Amino acid sequence: MKDSEKRENLTIGVVGLGLIGGSMAKAYKQAGHAVYGYDASETVTKFAILSGTLDGALAREEYARCNLLFVATYPEARFLQENAPYFSKHGIVMDLCGTKEMVCRAGFAAAREHGFTFVGGHPMAGTHNSGFKYARSNLYHGAPMVLIPPVFDDIELLQRAK
């Protein structure tokens, strides 16, 4: 592997371990990164750990250790607003929900107030099934992903997110 092809090992956090979040967790784990996660269902979180997808559970006090924190919950701005003080000032927080306007507005405002980087995201992949049991590491292979940065011509941020 060439030096230019080497990737740093990242610490990934995933909040919401359904089809979208679970698939993201599986993809990053397969790529060799440390992955921690949380789901509203403690059973799902424990299963994801037992299956080897997660290195451990993710509590909000640990959000700051994540280089990249995916928020894969139902589209609601409340999560971003309530947890903003816990997010890393050096990483990226990216939501993965299908609707963008309300979530991005709240995410950008919380990021300005609390000093973290927020990027809206929407992977253009999925299935008719839902839940962690249908998550797979290759769900996003070949699929585009819509990114909504706070400044649309911030090439450095887009490169980091990519």
XYZ file of N, CA and C in Angstrom:
486
model
N 0.840 -1.182 0.000
C 0.000 0.000 0.000
C 0.883 1.243 0.000
N 0.591 2.164 -0.849
C 1.334 3.412 -0.920
C 0.988 4.283 0.274
N 1.928 5.164 0.655
C 1.654 6.073 1.760
C 0.399 6.898 1.524
N 0.192 7.300 0.267
C -0.985 8.118 -0.039
C -2.287 7.332 0.101
N -2.179 5.996 0.134
C -3.382 5.168 0.260
C -3.650 4.756 1.707
N -2.694 5.011 2.599
C -2.886 4.627 3.996
C -3.980 5.475 4.621
N -4.785 4.834 5.426
C -5.848 5.530 6.131
C -5.559 5.480 7.612
N -5.893 6.546 8.298
C -5.740 6.532 9.737
C -6.865 5.705 10.351
N -6.581 5.117 11.487
C -7.628 4.406 12.206
C -8.471 5.439 12.929
N -9.750 5.345 12.741
C -10.681 6.298 13.316
C -11.483 5.654 14.430
N -12.000 6.495 15.295
C -12.988 6.062 16.270
C -14.327 6.575 15.772
N -15.215 5.631 15.483
C -16.513 5.929 14.913
C -17.593 5.712 15.960
N -18.513 6.630 16.043
C -19.690 6.476 16.896
C -20.922 6.436 16.029
N -21.873 5.575 16.375
C -23.129 5.491 15.637
C -24.267 5.499 16.652
N -25.126 6.484 16.524
C -26.307 6.579 17.376
C -27.495 6.199 16.511
N -28.104 5.073 16.845
C -29.206 4.522 16.047
C -28.671 3.382 15.204
N -28.987 2.163 15.583
C -28.408 0.981 14.934
C -29.432 0.213 14.108
N -30.269 0.932 13.387
C -31.194 0.292 12.461
C -30.478 -0.077 11.177
N -31.214 -0.160 10.102
C -30.625 -0.531 8.813
C -29.512 0.433 8.404
N -29.762 1.734 8.468
C -28.800 2.725 8.004
C -27.612 2.826 8.957
N -27.858 3.079 10.226
C -26.770 3.188 11.200
C -26.026 1.877 11.389
N -26.760 0.778 11.426
C -26.125 -0.531 11.583
C -25.227 -0.865 10.406
N -25.672 -0.528 9.199
C -24.851 -0.775 8.007
C -23.606 0.095 8.021
N -23.733 1.336 8.463
C -22.567 2.216 8.559
C -21.580 1.645 9.585
N -22.097 1.191 10.723
C -21.234 0.599 11.753
C -20.510 -0.635 11.205
N -21.228 -1.489 10.505
C -20.614 -2.702 9.949
C -19.557 -2.363 8.902
N -19.818 -1.359 8.077
C -18.854 -0.976 7.039
C -17.567 -0.430 7.662
N -17.686 0.432 8.647
C -16.488 0.990 9.285
C -15.742 -0.073 10.087
N -16.460 -0.975 10.723
C -15.802 -2.063 11.465
C -15.031 -2.961 10.498
N -15.646 -3.306 9.371
C -14.987 -4.146 8.377
C -13.738 -3.455 7.818
N -13.766 -2.128 7.775
C -12.616 -1.365 7.277
C -11.516 -1.222 8.326
N -11.725 -1.773 9.525
C -10.680 -1.805 10.540
C -10.702 -0.681 11.556
N -11.796 0.058 11.616
C -11.881 1.163 12.570
C -12.533 0.696 13.871
N -12.291 1.438 14.942
C -12.967 1.188 16.216
C -14.367 1.779 16.111
N -15.383 0.979 16.430
C -16.768 1.422 16.273
C -17.519 1.206 17.593
N -18.164 2.272 18.043
C -18.972 2.240 19.259
C -20.367 2.710 18.891
N -21.375 2.176 19.569
C -22.720 2.536 19.165
C -23.721 2.523 20.284
N -24.843 3.118 19.971
C -25.969 3.198 20.898
C -27.255 3.023 20.100
N -28.183 2.285 20.663
C -29.524 2.199 20.106
C -30.510 2.339 21.263
N -31.661 2.912 20.994
C -32.684 3.063 22.027
C -33.058 1.715 22.628
N -32.909 0.658 21.826
C -33.137 -0.691 22.326
C -31.805 -1.252 22.833
N -31.709 -1.423 24.140
C -30.476 -1.957 24.731
C -30.162 -3.347 24.171
N -31.186 -4.113 23.830
C -31.001 -5.435 23.245
C -30.251 -5.335 21.917
N -30.597 -4.355 21.087
C -29.929 -4.173 19.799
C -28.468 -3.793 20.020
N -28.214 -2.886 20.952
C -26.823 -2.499 21.242
C -26.016 -3.716 21.699
N -26.560 -4.493 22.610
C -25.852 -5.680 23.107
C -25.623 -6.694 21.985
N -26.612 -6.887 21.121
C -26.444 -7.821 20.012
C -25.351 -7.333 19.058
N -25.319 -6.037 18.790
C -24.297 -5.479 17.894
C -22.897 -5.685 18.474
N -22.768 -5.621 19.783
C -21.477 -5.890 20.429
C -21.137 -7.371 20.309
N -22.091 -8.226 20.638
C -21.868 -9.680 20.570
C -21.547 -10.152 19.156
N -22.141 -9.506 18.163
C -21.909 -9.914 16.773
C -20.566 -9.422 16.230
N -19.895 -8.579 17.001
C -18.595 -8.066 16.563
C -18.673 -6.775 15.765
N -19.865 -6.237 15.581
C -20.010 -4.976 14.854
C -19.490 -3.814 15.680
N -19.758 -3.839 16.972
C -19.330 -2.757 17.858
C -18.225 -3.226 18.786
N -17.316 -2.302 19.082
C -16.292 -2.549 20.092
C -16.850 -2.295 21.487
N -17.956 -1.598 21.566
C -18.585 -1.330 22.846
C -19.744 -0.379 22.695
N -20.457 -0.199 23.810
C -21.590 0.729 23.829
C -21.063 2.156 23.885
N -21.874 3.077 23.428
C -21.505 4.487 23.362
C -22.462 5.293 24.218
N -21.918 5.899 25.274
C -22.693 6.818 26.106
C -22.382 8.243 25.664
N -23.278 9.152 25.921
C -23.059 10.505 25.400
C -21.823 11.175 25.971
N -21.389 10.759 27.146
C -20.152 11.316 27.702
C -18.933 10.914 26.871
N -19.108 9.915 26.004
C -18.011 9.437 25.159
C -18.086 9.964 23.725
N -19.094 10.752 23.397
C -19.221 11.270 22.026
C -17.976 12.031 21.590
N -17.352 12.735 22.519
C -16.195 13.582 22.177
C -14.989 12.775 21.712
N -14.933 11.500 22.009
C -13.778 10.701 21.564
C -13.923 10.223 20.111
N -15.069 10.482 19.509
C -15.327 10.020 18.144
C -14.784 10.998 17.106
N -14.007 10.468 16.158
C -13.573 11.275 15.020
C -14.754 11.578 14.106
N -15.677 10.627 14.056
C -16.870 10.751 13.225
C -18.025 10.143 13.993
N -19.056 10.940 14.214
C -20.230 10.478 14.945
C -21.433 10.553 14.013
N -21.995 9.396 13.680
C -23.173 9.326 12.833
C -24.423 9.341 13.701
N -25.378 10.159 13.328
C -26.664 10.205 14.010
C -27.685 9.618 13.044
N -28.081 8.387 13.322
C -28.984 7.651 12.433
C -30.297 7.370 13.145
N -30.870 8.429 13.686
C -32.144 8.324 14.384
C -33.236 8.887 13.486
N -34.470 8.730 13.926
C -35.569 9.332 13.174
C -35.336 10.837 13.126
N -35.732 11.468 12.044
C -35.447 12.902 11.872
C -36.064 13.757 12.971
N -35.232 14.142 13.880
C -35.668 15.077 14.908
C -34.463 15.902 15.326
N -34.679 17.148 15.536
C -33.595 18.056 15.881
C -33.227 17.961 17.359
N -34.114 17.426 18.163
C -33.901 17.393 19.613
C -32.604 16.696 20.002
N -32.274 15.583 19.343
C -31.045 14.859 19.693
C -29.820 15.758 19.547
N -29.716 16.465 18.438
C -28.569 17.343 18.201
C -28.510 18.461 19.235
N -29.640 19.061 19.541
C -29.680 20.157 20.495
C -29.325 19.699 21.912
N -29.850 18.549 22.323
C -29.620 18.066 23.682
C -28.203 17.548 23.904
N -27.569 17.060 22.856
C -26.262 16.425 23.015
C -25.098 17.261 22.504
N -25.364 18.419 21.958
C -24.323 19.269 21.379
C -23.145 19.533 22.310
N -23.343 19.731 23.603
C -22.187 19.984 24.470
C -21.220 18.793 24.585
N -21.653 17.618 24.180
C -20.834 16.411 24.313
C -20.045 16.064 23.053
N -20.318 16.727 21.938
C -19.685 16.374 20.670
C -18.247 16.867 20.605
N -17.420 16.125 19.863
C -16.009 16.470 19.677
C -15.868 17.792 18.937
N -14.940 18.605 19.400
C -14.644 19.873 18.718
C -13.747 19.642 17.505
N -13.193 18.431 17.382
C -12.237 18.135 16.311
C -12.771 17.138 15.290
N -13.845 16.452 15.617
C -14.408 15.461 14.700
C -15.545 16.051 13.880
N -16.294 15.161 13.259
C -17.460 15.547 12.470
C -18.677 14.807 13.019
N -19.767 15.533 13.181
C -21.060 14.948 13.510
C -21.874 14.987 12.223
N -22.386 13.825 11.808
C -23.133 13.747 10.555
C -24.442 13.000 10.775
N -25.535 13.636 10.419
C -26.795 12.918 10.512
C -27.007 12.123 9.218
N -27.809 11.075 9.312
C -28.047 10.198 8.166
C -29.530 10.061 7.834
N -30.350 10.959 8.343
C -31.786 10.811 8.100
C -32.161 11.275 6.702
N -33.317 10.891 6.267
C -33.751 11.165 4.902
C -34.254 12.578 4.678
N -34.629 13.289 5.731
C -35.071 14.670 5.575
C -33.980 15.584 6.095
N -33.809 16.707 5.459
C -32.642 17.524 5.769
C -32.941 18.894 6.358
N -33.974 19.580 5.919
C -34.135 20.993 6.267
C -34.151 21.235 7.773
N -35.043 20.589 8.506
C -35.160 20.823 9.943
C -33.906 20.358 10.681
N -33.419 19.178 10.338
C -32.264 18.617 11.035
C -31.010 19.450 10.757
N -30.790 19.829 9.515
C -29.607 20.640 9.191
C -29.683 22.011 9.845
N -30.828 22.625 9.826
C -30.958 23.937 10.472
C -30.561 23.828 11.948
N -31.080 22.824 12.640
C -30.756 22.631 14.059
C -29.290 22.237 14.243
N -28.782 21.370 13.368
C -27.391 20.929 13.477
C -26.399 22.056 13.260
N -26.646 22.888 12.252
C -25.745 24.009 11.988
C -25.779 25.015 13.136
N -26.963 25.281 13.690
C -27.081 26.219 14.810
C -26.371 25.676 16.049
N -26.582 24.408 16.352
C -25.926 23.801 17.521
C -24.413 23.778 17.337
N -23.958 23.520 16.124
C -22.515 23.485 15.841
C -21.887 24.866 16.054
N -22.557 25.911 15.585
C -22.041 27.273 15.796
C -21.972 27.598 17.282
N -23.009 27.220 18.021
C -23.085 27.542 19.442
C -22.068 26.760 20.273
N -21.826 25.491 19.903
C -20.994 24.618 20.742
C -19.635 24.297 20.140
N -19.334 24.796 18.954
C -17.997 24.672 18.391
C -17.631 23.312 17.817
N -18.584 22.575 17.284
C -18.272 21.312 16.612
C -18.620 21.435 15.137
N -18.228 20.458 14.339
C -18.507 20.474 12.906
C -19.677 19.546 12.615
N -20.693 20.086 11.977
C -21.869 19.300 11.601
C -21.988 19.282 10.084
N -22.263 18.100 9.552
C -22.527 17.938 8.131
C -23.789 17.094 8.000
N -24.721 17.584 7.215
C -25.898 16.776 6.923
C -25.520 15.708 5.914
N -26.077 14.541 6.062
C -25.765 13.463 5.134
C -26.985 12.613 4.839
N -27.031 12.076 3.629
C -28.111 11.162 3.281
C -27.568 10.113 2.314
N -27.281 8.906 2.840
C -26.830 7.843 1.936
C -27.982 7.416 1.033
N -27.710 7.299 -0.229
C -28.748 6.944 -1.207
C -28.757 5.424 -1.385
N -29.071 4.746 -0.295
C -29.107 3.285 -0.296
C -30.100 2.841 0.767
N -30.543 1.640 0.647
C -31.463 1.085 1.622
C -32.148 -0.143 1.049
N -33.056 -0.676 1.804
C -33.862 -1.816 1.359
C -35.282 -1.609 1.880
N -36.159 -2.506 1.549
C -37.519 -2.429 2.070
C -37.599 -2.926 3.508
N -36.509 -3.515 4.005
C -36.450 -4.009 5.379
C -35.860 -2.940 6.283
N -36.106 -3.072 7.564
C -35.526 -2.138 8.523
C -35.007 -2.914 9.723
N -34.143 -2.272 10.465
C -33.607 -2.869 11.679
C -32.207 -3.408 11.505
N -31.533 -3.577 12.636
C -30.144 -4.023 12.639
C -29.970 -5.391 11.992
N -30.952 -6.259 12.122
C -30.781 -7.604 11.571
C -30.630 -7.595 10.052
N -31.058 -6.512 9.396
C -30.907 -6.404 7.945
C -29.710 -5.541 7.532
N -29.016 -4.979 8.508
C -27.846 -4.142 8.206
C -26.754 -5.003 7.589
N -26.022 -4.410 6.640
C -24.910 -5.146 6.022
C -23.798 -4.173 5.657
N -22.601 -4.675 5.713
C -21.423 -3.830 5.513
C -21.300 -3.303 4.093
N -21.932 -3.931 3.135
C -21.793 -3.493 1.743
C -23.008 -2.703 1.237
N -23.888 -2.294 2.117
C -25.087 -1.574 1.701
C -24.744 -0.324 0.895
N -23.653 0.335 1.227
C -23.307 1.609 0.595
C -22.320 1.477 -0.560
N -21.855 0.261 -0.851
C -20.909 0.086 -1.963
C -21.545 0.562 -3.266
N -20.878 1.491 -3.928
C -21.357 2.004 -5.196
C -22.517 2.983 -5.090
N -22.931 3.309 -3.877
C -24.070 4.215 -3.697
C -23.574 5.638 -3.440
N -24.218 6.618 -4.040
C -23.834 8.006 -3.752
C -24.311 8.413 -2.360
N -23.729 9.475 -1.855
C -24.151 10.026 -0.569
C -24.246 11.530 -0.710
N -25.380 12.057 -0.352
C -25.585 13.498 -0.382
C -24.980 14.082 0.889
N -24.141 15.098 0.739
C -23.551 15.798 1.884
C -24.007 17.244 1.857
N -24.398 17.747 3.019
C -24.821 19.136 3.134
C -23.929 19.801 4.185
N -22.878 20.489 3.729
C -21.993 21.187 4.669
C -22.593 22.549 5.024
N -22.108 23.175 6.091
C -22.626 24.495 6.445
C -22.266 25.560 5.412
N -21.124 25.382 4.750
C -20.687 26.274 3.675
C -20.467 25.394 2.454
N -21.190 25.647 1.386
C -21.217 24.724 0.260
C -19.926 24.632 -0.533
N -19.029 25.609 -0.399
C -17.773 25.524 -1.144
C -16.570 25.290 -0.233
N -16.812 24.707 0.941
C -15.720 24.372 1.861
C -15.120 23.029 1.422
N -14.193 23.100 0.479
C -13.606 21.903 -0.121
C -12.867 21.065 0.914
N -12.180 21.711 1.843
C -11.451 20.977 2.882
C -12.412 20.146 3.740
N -13.515 20.724 4.138
C -14.499 19.989 4.940
C -15.120 18.849 4.126
N -15.455 19.103 2.887
C -16.005 18.039 2.047
C -15.012 16.889 1.888
N -13.728 17.216 1.764
C -12.710 16.172 1.668
C -12.619 15.367 2.945
N -12.669 16.055 4.107
C -12.664 15.362 5.404
C -13.873 14.432 5.516
N -15.019 14.935 5.124
C -16.250 14.130 5.222
C -16.180 12.936 4.280
N -15.596 13.134 3.123
C -15.476 12.048 2.161
C -14.595 10.953 2.709
